[in-house]
Amino acid sequence: MIRSMLSLRPRTGASRALVRFFEERRIPERALAFPGCLGVEVQTLLPHGEEEEVVVTALWETLANYQAYLDSAGREEDVVHMLPLLADVPDAVGPARLYEIGACAQPSG
């Protein structure tokens, strides 16, 4: 399994607006509609001074499943509409990082 992780730097005070953007455009639900997508989360950094960050993670069965999502229609349009919510810095959209799941535990029951 693969975990994708994308770090976004919103404009000051825009973390919640960025999360709403993901909700309104149904980005997590659209990703889940792709074969091999097992889960999507959009997270905000807990208050930590002036710093703001939104992290988007997803769990994929294979790298090919993730790549199919990246190549899908609508993703570029999402980015264009998201840009006004992002900080005006070069790394406002961090590189997507991919992790291979080595070990995991789940509650029994």
PDB file of C-alpha atoms in Angstrom:
ATOM      1  CA  MET A   1       0.000   0.000   0.000  1.00  0.00           C
ATOM      2  CA  ILE A   2       1.030   3.584  -0.664  1.00  0.00           C
ATOM      3  CA  ARG A   3       0.364   6.712   1.416  1.00  0.00           C
ATOM      4  CA  SER A   4       0.397   9.984  -0.525  1.00  0.00           C
ATOM      5  CA  MET A   5       1.027  13.178   1.399  1.00  0.00           C
ATOM      6  CA  LEU A   6       0.671  16.720   0.054  1.00  0.00           C
ATOM      7  CA  SER A   7       1.503  19.828   2.088  1.00  0.00           C
ATOM      8  CA  LEU A   8      -0.292  23.093   1.257  1.00  0.00           C
ATOM      9  CA  ARG A   9       0.471  26.541   2.692  1.00  0.00           C
ATOM     10  CA  PRO A  10      -2.697  28.626   2.786  1.00  0.00           C
ATOM     11  CA  ARG A  11      -2.824  32.398   2.892  1.00  0.00           C
ATOM     12  CA  THR A  12      -2.890  33.759   6.436  1.00  0.00           C
ATOM     13  CA  GLY A  13      -6.224  32.878   8.002  1.00  0.00           C
ATOM     14  CA  ALA A  14      -7.327  30.718   5.056  1.00  0.00           C
ATOM     15  CA  SER A  15      -6.806  27.193   6.449  1.00  0.00           C
ATOM     16  CA  ARG A  16     -10.519  26.607   7.057  1.00  0.00           C
ATOM     17  CA  ALA A  17     -11.413  28.107   3.672  1.00  0.00           C
ATOM     18  CA  LEU A  18      -8.988  25.685   2.031  1.00  0.00           C
ATOM     19  CA  VAL A  19     -10.625  22.730   3.815  1.00  0.00           C
ATOM     20  CA  ARG A  20     -14.045  24.012   2.693  1.00  0.00           C
ATOM     21  CA  PHE A  21     -12.700  24.209  -0.859  1.00  0.00           C
ATOM     22  CA  PHE A  22     -11.886  20.481  -0.715  1.00  0.00           C
ATOM     23  CA  GLU A  23     -15.351  19.771   0.704  1.00  0.00           C
ATOM     24  CA  GLU A  24     -17.262  21.933  -1.776  1.00  0.00           C
ATOM     25  CA  ARG A  25     -15.439  20.483  -4.790  1.00  0.00           C
ATOM     26  CA  ARG A  26     -15.847  16.977  -3.305  1.00  0.00           C
ATOM     27  CA  ILE A  27     -12.181  16.249  -3.909  1.00  0.00           C
ATOM     28  CA  PRO A  28     -11.916  13.483  -1.265  1.00  0.00           C
ATOM     29  CA  GLU A  29     -15.069  11.792  -2.579  1.00  0.00           C
ATOM     30  CA  ARG A  30     -13.842  12.034  -6.163  1.00  0.00           C
ATOM     31  CA  ALA A  31     -10.536  10.431  -5.176  1.00  0.00           C
ATOM     32  CA  LEU A  32     -12.378   7.636  -3.358  1.00  0.00           C
ATOM     33  CA  ALA A  33     -14.269   6.878  -6.562  1.00  0.00           C
ATOM     34  CA  PHE A  34     -10.981   5.776  -8.153  1.00  0.00           C
ATOM     35  CA  PRO A  35     -10.107   2.088  -8.006  1.00  0.00           C
ATOM     36  CA  GLY A  36      -7.533   1.462  -5.313  1.00  0.00           C
ATOM     37  CA  CYS A  37      -8.211   4.559  -3.212  1.00  0.00           C
ATOM     38  CA  LEU A  38      -8.840   3.351   0.336  1.00  0.00           C
ATOM     39  CA  GLY A  39      -9.144   6.654   2.185  1.00  0.00           C
ATOM     40  CA  VAL A  40      -8.549  10.403   2.032  1.00  0.00           C
ATOM     41  CA  GLU A  41      -8.007  12.925   4.826  1.00  0.00           C
ATOM     42  CA  VAL A  42      -7.618  16.711   4.774  1.00  0.00           C
ATOM     43  CA  GLN A  43      -5.903  17.951   7.938  1.00  0.00           C
ATOM     44  CA  THR A  44      -5.039  21.355   9.376  1.00  0.00           C
ATOM     45  CA  LEU A  45      -2.078  22.188  11.565  1.00  0.00           C
ATOM     46  CA  LEU A  46      -3.066  22.776  15.174  1.00  0.00           C
ATOM     47  CA  PRO A  47      -2.431  26.387  16.257  1.00  0.00           C
ATOM     48  CA  HIS A  48       1.317  26.925  16.211  1.00  0.00           C
ATOM     49  CA  GLY A  49       2.215  30.603  16.150  1.00  0.00           C
ATOM     50  CA  GLU A  50       1.681  32.247  12.776  1.00  0.00           C
ATOM     51  CA  GLU A  51       2.332  29.086  10.759  1.00  0.00           C
ATOM     52  CA  GLU A  52      -0.546  27.502   8.819  1.00  0.00           C
ATOM     53  CA  GLU A  53      -0.533  24.253   6.875  1.00  0.00           C
ATOM     54  CA  VAL A  54      -3.091  21.923   5.337  1.00  0.00           C
ATOM     55  CA  VAL A  55      -1.980  18.355   4.683  1.00  0.00           C
ATOM     56  CA  VAL A  56      -3.849  16.029   2.347  1.00  0.00           C
ATOM     57  CA  THR A  57      -3.168  12.321   2.753  1.00  0.00           C
ATOM     58  CA  ALA A  58      -4.597   9.340   0.933  1.00  0.00           C
ATOM     59  CA  LEU A  59      -4.126   5.602   1.086  1.00  0.00           C
ATOM     60  CA  TRP A  60      -3.754   3.725  -2.210  1.00  0.00           C
ATOM     61  CA  GLU A  61      -3.524   0.025  -2.987  1.00  0.00           C
ATOM     62  CA  THR A  62      -0.798   0.602  -5.600  1.00  0.00           C
ATOM     63  CA  LEU A  63       1.316   3.338  -7.113  1.00  0.00           C
ATOM     64  CA  ALA A  64      -0.532   2.761 -10.408  1.00  0.00           C
ATOM     65  CA  ASN A  65      -3.841   3.587  -8.679  1.00  0.00           C
ATOM     66  CA  TYR A  66      -2.378   6.857  -7.391  1.00  0.00           C
ATOM     67  CA  GLN A  67      -0.966   7.718 -10.827  1.00  0.00           C
ATOM     68  CA  ALA A  68      -4.372   7.118 -12.440  1.00  0.00           C
ATOM     69  CA  TYR A  69      -5.841   9.663 -10.030  1.00  0.00           C
ATOM     70  CA  LEU A  70      -3.076  12.169 -10.816  1.00  0.00           C
ATOM     71  CA  ASP A  71      -3.783  11.792 -14.531  1.00  0.00           C
ATOM     72  CA  SER A  72      -7.547  12.225 -14.122  1.00  0.00           C
ATOM     73  CA  ALA A  73      -9.636  15.001 -15.620  1.00  0.00           C
ATOM     74  CA  GLY A  74     -10.484  17.859 -13.299  1.00  0.00           C
ATOM     75  CA  ARG A  75      -7.331  17.876 -11.189  1.00  0.00           C
ATOM     76  CA  GLU A  76      -5.732  20.790 -13.063  1.00  0.00           C
ATOM     77  CA  GLU A  77      -8.973  22.765 -12.754  1.00  0.00           C
ATOM     78  CA  ASP A  78      -8.972  22.118  -8.990  1.00  0.00           C
ATOM     79  CA  VAL A  79      -5.450  23.523  -8.726  1.00  0.00           C
ATOM     80  CA  VAL A  80      -6.376  26.671 -10.672  1.00  0.00           C
ATOM     81  CA  HIS A  81      -9.363  27.322  -8.388  1.00  0.00           C
ATOM     82  CA  MET A  82      -7.298  26.583  -5.273  1.00  0.00           C
ATOM     83  CA  LEU A  83      -4.474  29.044  -6.046  1.00  0.00           C
ATOM     84  CA  PRO A  84      -6.201  32.156  -4.602  1.00  0.00           C
ATOM     85  CA  LEU A  85      -6.380  30.391  -1.216  1.00  0.00           C
ATOM     86  CA  LEU A  86      -2.650  29.640  -1.118  1.00  0.00           C
ATOM     87  CA  ALA A  87       0.176  31.755   0.259  1.00  0.00           C
ATOM     88  CA  ASP A  88       2.159  33.729  -2.296  1.00  0.00           C
ATOM     89  CA  VAL A  89       5.352  31.737  -1.735  1.00  0.00           C
ATOM     90  CA  PRO A  90       7.204  29.325  -4.044  1.00  0.00           C
ATOM     91  CA  ASP A  91       6.494  26.281  -1.859  1.00  0.00           C
ATOM     92  CA  ALA A  92       2.776  26.926  -1.266  1.00  0.00           C
ATOM     93  CA  VAL A  93       2.149  23.546  -2.895  1.00  0.00           C
ATOM     94  CA  GLY A  94       4.786  21.197  -1.595  1.00  0.00           C
ATOM     95  CA  PRO A  95       5.886  18.197  -3.608  1.00  0.00           C
ATOM     96  CA  ALA A  96       3.683  15.159  -3.140  1.00  0.00           C
ATOM     97  CA  ARG A  97       5.502  12.607  -1.039  1.00  0.00           C
ATOM     98  CA  LEU A  98       4.800   8.916  -1.353  1.00  0.00           C
ATOM     99  CA  TYR A  99       5.375   6.360   1.380  1.00  0.00           C
ATOM    100  CA  GLU A 100       5.194   2.596   1.204  1.00  0.00           C
ATOM    101  CA  ILE A 101       3.266   1.215   4.170  1.00  0.00           C
ATOM    102  CA  GLY A 102       5.593  -1.119   6.043  1.00  0.00           C
ATOM    103  CA  ALA A 103       3.610  -2.107   9.106  1.00  0.00           C
ATOM    104  CA  CYS A 104       0.276  -1.116  10.561  1.00  0.00           C
ATOM    105  CA  ALA A 105      -2.072  -2.110  13.342  1.00  0.00           C
ATOM    106  CA  GLN A 106      -5.820  -1.759  13.586  1.00  0.00           C
ATOM    107  CA  PRO A 107      -8.118  -2.147  16.564  1.00  0.00           C
ATOM    108  CA  SER A 108      -9.729  -5.544  16.862  1.00  0.00           C
ATOM    109  CA  GLY A 109     -13.429  -5.886  17.029  1.00  0.00           C
TER     110      GLY A 109
END
